[in-house]
């Protein structure tokens, strides 16, 4: 017990250059952090708004930069409509984005698509409230 209380940890600040010199090779082997793309939809549809359609080439390029990429697509809706209908719409939105990416040449085997309906609101709204922020698909590129 006495020996334990005499132990201490010392910390030493390192500059980014020192850190890179010492651990650069190790850090280079770490995977890139995931990148999130958020695509928005027209109300009640599986049609992307124009600004989101314009992001598809960037998303495709990001996947191509990552050997062994893994893509998770999660569909969402706003709170307008029945919960069951929103579940279906969110899944259809995610599946539609998967098809769009496959048409660009991505392997469908590396893409998983799921729907969350109105369960994970980005904009916390009451029931039956339109919200463009909630009508979305989140695409995680890992």
Short mmCIF file of N, CA and C in Angstrom, two decimals:
data_model
loop_
_atom_site.label_atom_id
_atom_site.label_comp_id
_atom_site.label_asym_id
_atom_site.label_seq_id
_atom_site.Cartn_x
_atom_site.Cartn_y
_atom_site.Cartn_z
N UNK A 1 0.84 -1.19 0.00
CA UNK A 1 0.00 0.00 0.00
C UNK A 1 0.88 1.26 0.00
N UNK A 2 1.87 1.27 0.83
CA UNK A 2 2.73 2.46 0.92
C UNK A 2 3.44 2.71 -0.40
N UNK A 3 3.90 1.63 -1.06
CA UNK A 3 4.60 1.76 -2.33
C UNK A 3 3.70 2.38 -3.40
N UNK A 4 2.43 2.01 -3.41
CA UNK A 4 1.48 2.54 -4.37
C UNK A 4 1.30 4.05 -4.21
N UNK A 5 1.23 4.54 -3.00
CA UNK A 5 0.98 5.96 -2.78
C UNK A 5 2.15 6.82 -3.21
N UNK A 6 3.33 6.22 -3.38
CA UNK A 6 4.50 7.00 -3.79
C UNK A 6 4.62 7.10 -5.31
N UNK A 7 3.80 6.35 -6.04
CA UNK A 7 3.84 6.40 -7.50
C UNK A 7 3.14 7.67 -7.97
N UNK A 8 3.63 8.20 -9.06
CA UNK A 8 2.97 9.36 -9.65
C UNK A 8 3.14 9.32 -11.16
N UNK A 9 2.29 10.02 -11.80
CA UNK A 9 2.33 10.10 -13.26
C UNK A 9 2.81 11.49 -13.63
N UNK A 10 3.75 11.52 -14.52
CA UNK A 10 4.22 12.82 -14.99
C UNK A 10 3.72 13.02 -16.42
N UNK A 11 3.37 14.23 -16.72
CA UNK A 11 2.88 14.57 -18.05
C UNK A 11 3.83 15.56 -18.69
N UNK A 12 4.00 15.41 -19.98
CA UNK A 12 4.89 16.30 -20.71
C UNK A 12 4.15 16.79 -21.95
N UNK A 13 4.08 18.07 -22.12
CA UNK A 13 3.43 18.66 -23.28
C UNK A 13 4.32 18.45 -24.51
N UNK A 14 3.66 18.14 -25.64
CA UNK A 14 4.38 17.96 -26.90
C UNK A 14 3.76 18.86 -27.95
N UNK A 15 4.60 19.40 -28.79
CA UNK A 15 4.10 20.19 -29.92
C UNK A 15 3.58 19.22 -30.97
N UNK A 16 2.76 19.70 -31.90
CA UNK A 16 2.31 18.82 -32.98
C UNK A 16 3.49 18.19 -33.75
N UNK A 17 4.56 18.96 -33.95
CA UNK A 17 5.72 18.42 -34.67
C UNK A 17 6.38 17.30 -33.88
N UNK A 18 6.52 17.48 -32.56
CA UNK A 18 7.10 16.44 -31.72
C UNK A 18 6.22 15.20 -31.70
N UNK A 19 4.92 15.42 -31.59
CA UNK A 19 3.98 14.31 -31.58
C UNK A 19 4.07 13.53 -32.89
N UNK A 20 4.13 14.24 -34.00
CA UNK A 20 4.21 13.60 -35.30
C UNK A 20 5.54 12.86 -35.46
N UNK A 21 6.63 13.45 -34.98
CA UNK A 21 7.94 12.80 -35.08
C UNK A 21 7.96 11.50 -34.28
N UNK A 22 7.33 11.52 -33.14
CA UNK A 22 7.36 10.34 -32.26
C UNK A 22 6.32 9.28 -32.65
N UNK A 23 5.11 9.73 -33.01
CA UNK A 23 4.01 8.79 -33.24
C UNK A 23 3.42 8.86 -34.65
N UNK A 24 4.07 9.56 -35.55
CA UNK A 24 3.53 9.75 -36.89
C UNK A 24 3.21 8.46 -37.62
N UNK A 25 4.12 7.48 -37.55
CA UNK A 25 3.88 6.21 -38.23
C UNK A 25 2.65 5.51 -37.67
N UNK A 26 2.51 5.55 -36.35
CA UNK A 26 1.35 4.93 -35.71
C UNK A 26 0.06 5.67 -36.10
N UNK A 27 0.10 6.98 -36.04
CA UNK A 27 -1.08 7.77 -36.38
C UNK A 27 -1.50 7.58 -37.83
N UNK A 28 -0.55 7.36 -38.70
CA UNK A 28 -0.86 7.17 -40.12
C UNK A 28 -1.65 5.89 -40.37
N UNK A 29 -1.57 4.93 -39.46
CA UNK A 29 -2.29 3.66 -39.65
C UNK A 29 -3.73 3.73 -39.16
N UNK A 30 -4.09 4.78 -38.44
CA UNK A 30 -5.45 4.91 -37.93
C UNK A 30 -6.41 5.22 -39.08
N UNK A 31 -7.61 4.67 -39.02
CA UNK A 31 -8.59 4.99 -40.08
C UNK A 31 -9.03 6.45 -39.98
N UNK A 32 -9.48 6.97 -41.10
CA UNK A 32 -10.02 8.33 -41.10
C UNK A 32 -11.29 8.36 -40.26
N UNK A 33 -11.56 9.47 -39.60
CA UNK A 33 -12.82 9.55 -38.86
C UNK A 33 -14.01 9.49 -39.82
N UNK A 34 -15.15 9.00 -39.35
CA UNK A 34 -16.34 8.95 -40.22
C UNK A 34 -16.71 10.35 -40.71
N UNK A 35 -17.31 10.40 -41.87
CA UNK A 35 -17.80 11.68 -42.41
C UNK A 35 -19.30 11.57 -42.58
N UNK A 36 -20.01 12.60 -42.18
CA UNK A 36 -21.47 12.62 -42.25
C UNK A 36 -21.93 13.55 -43.36
N UNK A 37 -22.82 13.04 -44.18
CA UNK A 37 -23.50 13.84 -45.20
C UNK A 37 -24.98 13.82 -44.84
N UNK A 38 -25.62 14.99 -44.86
CA UNK A 38 -27.05 15.06 -44.59
C UNK A 38 -27.75 15.53 -45.86
N UNK A 39 -28.68 14.70 -46.32
CA UNK A 39 -29.44 14.99 -47.53
C UNK A 39 -30.89 15.26 -47.14
N UNK A 40 -31.48 16.31 -47.69
CA UNK A 40 -32.84 16.71 -47.34
C UNK A 40 -33.81 16.40 -48.47
N UNK A 41 -35.09 16.24 -48.08
CA UNK A 41 -36.12 15.80 -49.01
C UNK A 41 -37.29 16.77 -49.08
N UNK A 42 -37.97 16.74 -50.22
CA UNK A 42 -39.21 17.48 -50.37
C UNK A 42 -40.26 16.81 -49.50
N UNK A 43 -41.18 17.60 -49.00
CA UNK A 43 -42.19 17.12 -48.05
C UNK A 43 -42.98 15.93 -48.58
N UNK A 44 -43.04 14.87 -47.77
CA UNK A 44 -43.85 13.71 -48.07
C UNK A 44 -43.36 12.86 -49.23
N UNK A 45 -42.13 13.07 -49.69
CA UNK A 45 -41.62 12.37 -50.87
C UNK A 45 -40.27 11.71 -50.60
N UNK A 46 -39.81 10.99 -51.62
CA UNK A 46 -38.45 10.46 -51.61
C UNK A 46 -37.57 11.24 -52.59
N UNK A 47 -38.00 12.45 -52.93
CA UNK A 47 -37.27 13.32 -53.85
C UNK A 47 -36.36 14.26 -53.08
N UNK A 48 -35.07 14.23 -53.42
CA UNK A 48 -34.12 15.14 -52.78
C UNK A 48 -34.38 16.58 -53.21
N UNK A 49 -34.12 17.53 -52.30
CA UNK A 49 -34.12 18.93 -52.70
C UNK A 49 -32.87 19.14 -53.56
N UNK A 50 -32.89 20.15 -54.40
CA UNK A 50 -31.79 20.36 -55.36
C UNK A 50 -30.42 20.47 -54.68
N UNK A 51 -30.35 21.18 -53.54
CA UNK A 51 -29.08 21.37 -52.85
C UNK A 51 -28.49 20.03 -52.41
N UNK A 52 -29.36 19.09 -52.03
CA UNK A 52 -28.88 17.78 -51.60
C UNK A 52 -28.46 16.92 -52.79
N UNK A 53 -29.17 17.03 -53.88
CA UNK A 53 -28.75 16.30 -55.09
C UNK A 53 -27.34 16.71 -55.50
N UNK A 54 -27.04 17.97 -55.31
CA UNK A 54 -25.72 18.49 -55.68
C UNK A 54 -24.61 17.91 -54.81
N UNK A 55 -24.94 17.35 -53.64
CA UNK A 55 -23.93 16.76 -52.75
C UNK A 55 -23.53 15.34 -53.12
N UNK A 56 -24.31 14.67 -53.96
CA UNK A 56 -24.04 13.27 -54.29
C UNK A 56 -22.64 13.05 -54.88
N UNK A 57 -22.15 13.90 -55.79
CA UNK A 57 -20.78 13.68 -56.28
C UNK A 57 -19.73 13.77 -55.17
N UNK A 58 -19.90 14.69 -54.22
CA UNK A 58 -18.95 14.80 -53.10
C UNK A 58 -19.00 13.55 -52.23
N UNK A 59 -20.20 13.06 -51.99
CA UNK A 59 -20.36 11.84 -51.19
C UNK A 59 -19.68 10.67 -51.90
N UNK A 60 -19.91 10.54 -53.19
CA UNK A 60 -19.30 9.48 -53.99
C UNK A 60 -17.77 9.58 -53.93
N UNK A 61 -17.24 10.79 -54.07
CA UNK A 61 -15.79 11.01 -54.03
C UNK A 61 -15.22 10.62 -52.66
N UNK A 62 -15.94 10.93 -51.60
CA UNK A 62 -15.48 10.58 -50.25
C UNK A 62 -15.39 9.07 -50.09
N UNK A 63 -16.36 8.35 -50.59
CA UNK A 63 -16.34 6.88 -50.51
C UNK A 63 -15.14 6.34 -51.30
N UNK A 64 -14.90 6.89 -52.46
CA UNK A 64 -13.79 6.41 -53.29
C UNK A 64 -12.43 6.67 -52.68
N UNK A 65 -12.32 7.65 -51.77
CA UNK A 65 -11.05 7.95 -51.09
C UNK A 65 -10.75 6.95 -49.97
N UNK A 66 -11.73 6.11 -49.62
CA UNK A 66 -11.58 5.23 -48.46
C UNK A 66 -11.59 3.76 -48.89
N UNK A 67 -10.41 3.14 -48.92
CA UNK A 67 -10.40 1.71 -49.24
C UNK A 67 -11.20 0.94 -48.17
N UNK A 68 -12.04 0.04 -48.61
CA UNK A 68 -12.84 -0.74 -47.66
C UNK A 68 -13.92 0.07 -46.98
N UNK A 69 -14.43 1.08 -47.67
CA UNK A 69 -15.44 1.97 -47.08
C UNK A 69 -16.67 1.20 -46.65
N UNK A 70 -17.31 1.73 -45.63
CA UNK A 70 -18.56 1.20 -45.10
C UNK A 70 -19.53 2.38 -45.05
N UNK A 71 -20.74 2.19 -45.58
CA UNK A 71 -21.70 3.29 -45.65
C UNK A 71 -22.98 2.89 -44.93
N UNK A 72 -23.40 3.74 -44.00
CA UNK A 72 -24.65 3.55 -43.27
C UNK A 72 -25.57 4.71 -43.64
N UNK A 73 -26.77 4.39 -44.15
CA UNK A 73 -27.75 5.40 -44.52
C UNK A 73 -28.93 5.27 -43.57
N UNK A 74 -29.30 6.38 -42.93
CA UNK A 74 -30.42 6.36 -41.98
C UNK A 74 -31.43 7.41 -42.41
N UNK A 75 -32.64 6.94 -42.73
CA UNK A 75 -33.71 7.83 -43.17
C UNK A 75 -34.53 8.36 -42.00
N UNK A 76 -35.03 9.58 -42.14
CA UNK A 76 -35.83 10.25 -41.11
C UNK A 76 -36.99 11.01 -41.75
N UNK A 77 -37.98 11.34 -40.94
CA UNK A 77 -39.11 12.15 -41.40
C UNK A 77 -39.41 13.23 -40.37
N UNK A 78 -40.30 14.16 -40.76
CA UNK A 78 -40.83 15.09 -39.77
C UNK A 78 -42.02 14.40 -39.09
N UNK A 79 -42.76 15.13 -38.29
CA UNK A 79 -43.83 14.51 -37.49
C UNK A 79 -45.21 14.57 -38.15
N UNK A 80 -45.27 15.05 -39.39
CA UNK A 80 -46.55 15.10 -40.09
C UNK A 80 -46.92 13.69 -40.55
N UNK A 81 -48.14 13.26 -40.24
CA UNK A 81 -48.60 11.95 -40.69
C UNK A 81 -48.54 10.90 -39.60
N UNK A 82 -49.01 9.72 -39.96
CA UNK A 82 -49.04 8.60 -39.02
C UNK A 82 -47.63 8.03 -38.83
N UNK A 83 -47.35 7.55 -37.63
CA UNK A 83 -46.03 7.02 -37.32
C UNK A 83 -45.64 5.87 -38.26
N UNK A 84 -46.57 4.96 -38.52
CA UNK A 84 -46.27 3.82 -39.40
C UNK A 84 -45.95 4.30 -40.81
N UNK A 85 -46.69 5.29 -41.30
CA UNK A 85 -46.41 5.84 -42.63
C UNK A 85 -45.03 6.50 -42.67
N UNK A 86 -44.68 7.19 -41.59
CA UNK A 86 -43.36 7.84 -41.53
C UNK A 86 -42.24 6.81 -41.45
N UNK A 87 -42.50 5.69 -40.77
CA UNK A 87 -41.50 4.61 -40.75
C UNK A 87 -41.22 4.13 -42.17
N UNK A 88 -42.29 3.89 -42.93
CA UNK A 88 -42.15 3.43 -44.31
C UNK A 88 -41.44 4.48 -45.16
N UNK A 89 -41.84 5.74 -45.02
CA UNK A 89 -41.23 6.81 -45.80
C UNK A 89 -39.73 6.95 -45.49
N UNK A 90 -39.37 6.83 -44.23
CA UNK A 90 -37.95 6.96 -43.87
C UNK A 90 -37.12 5.82 -44.47
N UNK A 91 -37.67 4.62 -44.45
CA UNK A 91 -36.96 3.49 -45.06
C UNK A 91 -36.86 3.69 -46.57
N UNK A 92 -37.94 4.15 -47.18
CA UNK A 92 -37.92 4.39 -48.63
C UNK A 92 -36.92 5.47 -49.02
N UNK A 93 -36.80 6.50 -48.19
CA UNK A 93 -35.81 7.55 -48.46
C UNK A 93 -34.40 6.97 -48.41
N UNK A 94 -34.10 6.20 -47.38
CA UNK A 94 -32.77 5.60 -47.24
C UNK A 94 -32.49 4.65 -48.41
N UNK A 95 -33.47 3.82 -48.75
CA UNK A 95 -33.30 2.87 -49.86
C UNK A 95 -33.11 3.61 -51.18
N UNK A 96 -33.81 4.73 -51.35
CA UNK A 96 -33.66 5.53 -52.57
C UNK A 96 -32.26 6.10 -52.71
N UNK A 97 -31.70 6.57 -51.61
CA UNK A 97 -30.33 7.09 -51.65
C UNK A 97 -29.36 5.96 -51.96
N UNK A 98 -29.61 4.78 -51.41
CA UNK A 98 -28.76 3.62 -51.71
C UNK A 98 -28.78 3.33 -53.22
N UNK A 99 -29.95 3.38 -53.82
CA UNK A 99 -30.07 3.15 -55.26
C UNK A 99 -29.32 4.23 -56.04
N UNK A 100 -29.46 5.50 -55.61
CA UNK A 100 -28.76 6.59 -56.29
C UNK A 100 -27.24 6.36 -56.26
N UNK A 101 -26.73 5.95 -55.10
CA UNK A 101 -25.29 5.71 -54.98
C UNK A 101 -24.86 4.51 -55.81
N UNK A 102 -25.68 3.49 -55.86
CA UNK A 102 -25.36 2.32 -56.68
C UNK A 102 -25.32 2.70 -58.16
N UNK A 103 -26.23 3.60 -58.58
CA UNK A 103 -26.23 4.05 -59.98
C UNK A 103 -24.97 4.83 -60.32
N UNK A 104 -24.36 5.46 -59.29
CA UNK A 104 -23.10 6.17 -59.51
C UNK A 104 -21.92 5.21 -59.57
N UNK A 105 -22.17 3.94 -59.21
CA UNK A 105 -21.11 2.94 -59.30
C UNK A 105 -20.65 2.36 -57.98
N UNK A 106 -21.29 2.71 -56.87
CA UNK A 106 -20.89 2.14 -55.58
C UNK A 106 -21.45 0.73 -55.43
N UNK A 107 -20.68 -0.10 -54.79
CA UNK A 107 -21.08 -1.48 -54.54
C UNK A 107 -22.15 -1.49 -53.45
N UNK A 108 -23.33 -1.99 -53.78
CA UNK A 108 -24.43 -2.05 -52.83
C UNK A 108 -24.13 -2.88 -51.61
N UNK A 109 -23.13 -3.76 -51.70
CA UNK A 109 -22.78 -4.62 -50.56
C UNK A 109 -22.16 -3.83 -49.40
N UNK A 110 -21.60 -2.66 -49.67
CA UNK A 110 -20.98 -1.88 -48.60
C UNK A 110 -21.96 -0.85 -48.02
N UNK A 111 -23.20 -0.88 -48.47
CA UNK A 111 -24.20 0.11 -48.04
C UNK A 111 -25.30 -0.58 -47.24
N UNK A 112 -25.56 -0.03 -46.05
CA UNK A 112 -26.71 -0.49 -45.24
C UNK A 112 -27.68 0.68 -45.13
N UNK A 113 -28.96 0.40 -45.33
CA UNK A 113 -29.98 1.44 -45.28
C UNK A 113 -31.04 1.06 -44.25
N UNK A 114 -31.35 2.01 -43.36
CA UNK A 114 -32.38 1.81 -42.34
C UNK A 114 -33.22 3.06 -42.23
N UNK A 115 -34.36 2.94 -41.57
CA UNK A 115 -35.24 4.09 -41.35
C UNK A 115 -35.57 4.24 -39.88
N UNK A 116 -35.68 5.49 -39.44
CA UNK A 116 -36.01 5.79 -38.05
C UNK A 116 -37.32 6.55 -37.92
N UNK A 117 -38.00 6.79 -39.05
CA UNK A 117 -39.26 7.51 -38.99
C UNK A 117 -39.10 8.86 -38.35
N UNK A 118 -40.00 9.15 -37.38
CA UNK A 118 -39.96 10.45 -36.69
C UNK A 118 -39.36 10.33 -35.29
N UNK A 119 -38.61 9.25 -35.03
CA UNK A 119 -38.08 8.98 -33.68
C UNK A 119 -36.87 9.81 -33.29
N UNK A 120 -36.08 10.24 -34.24
CA UNK A 120 -34.84 10.96 -33.94
C UNK A 120 -34.86 12.32 -34.64
N UNK A 121 -35.64 13.22 -34.09
CA UNK A 121 -35.82 14.54 -34.69
C UNK A 121 -34.57 15.38 -34.53
N UNK A 122 -34.17 16.02 -35.59
CA UNK A 122 -33.07 16.98 -35.51
C UNK A 122 -33.60 18.31 -34.98
N UNK A 123 -34.81 18.63 -35.40
CA UNK A 123 -35.52 19.82 -34.95
C UNK A 123 -36.67 19.30 -34.07
N UNK A 124 -36.55 19.47 -32.77
CA UNK A 124 -37.54 18.93 -31.82
C UNK A 124 -38.86 19.68 -31.98
N UNK A 125 -39.79 19.05 -32.68
CA UNK A 125 -41.08 19.68 -32.95
C UNK A 125 -42.21 18.82 -32.38
N UNK A 126 -43.37 19.44 -32.12
CA UNK A 126 -44.52 18.63 -31.69
C UNK A 126 -45.08 17.83 -32.87
N UNK A 127 -45.99 16.93 -32.56
CA UNK A 127 -46.62 16.10 -33.58
C UNK A 127 -47.33 16.97 -34.63
N UNK A 128 -47.36 16.47 -35.85
CA UNK A 128 -48.02 17.13 -36.99
C UNK A 128 -47.39 18.49 -37.33
N UNK A 129 -46.06 18.58 -37.19
CA UNK A 129 -45.35 19.81 -37.51
C UNK A 129 -44.37 19.58 -38.65
N UNK A 130 -44.51 20.38 -39.70
CA UNK A 130 -43.58 20.30 -40.82
C UNK A 130 -42.21 20.81 -40.39
N UNK A 131 -41.17 20.12 -40.83
CA UNK A 131 -39.81 20.58 -40.54
C UNK A 131 -38.87 20.06 -41.61
N UNK A 132 -38.32 20.98 -42.37
CA UNK A 132 -37.38 20.60 -43.43
C UNK A 132 -36.13 19.94 -42.84
N UNK A 133 -35.73 20.33 -41.63
CA UNK A 133 -34.55 19.75 -41.01
C UNK A 133 -34.75 18.27 -40.64
N UNK A 134 -35.98 17.88 -40.39
CA UNK A 134 -36.26 16.50 -40.02
C UNK A 134 -36.47 15.58 -41.22
N UNK A 135 -36.78 16.16 -42.37
CA UNK A 135 -36.97 15.35 -43.60
C UNK A 135 -35.61 15.13 -44.24
N UNK A 136 -34.92 14.09 -43.74
CA UNK A 136 -33.52 13.95 -44.13
C UNK A 136 -33.09 12.48 -44.16
N UNK A 137 -31.95 12.28 -44.78
CA UNK A 137 -31.21 11.03 -44.71
C UNK A 137 -29.81 11.40 -44.26
N UNK A 138 -29.32 10.67 -43.28
CA UNK A 138 -27.94 10.85 -42.83
C UNK A 138 -27.11 9.72 -43.41
N UNK A 139 -26.04 10.09 -44.09
CA UNK A 139 -25.16 9.11 -44.71
C UNK A 139 -23.81 9.18 -43.99
N UNK A 140 -23.47 8.08 -43.31
CA UNK A 140 -22.21 7.98 -42.59
C UNK A 140 -21.24 7.18 -43.44
N UNK A 141 -20.13 7.81 -43.78
CA UNK A 141 -19.10 7.14 -44.58
C UNK A 141 -17.94 6.84 -43.63
N UNK A 142 -17.66 5.55 -43.47
CA UNK A 142 -16.59 5.12 -42.56
C UNK A 142 -15.51 4.41 -43.35
#
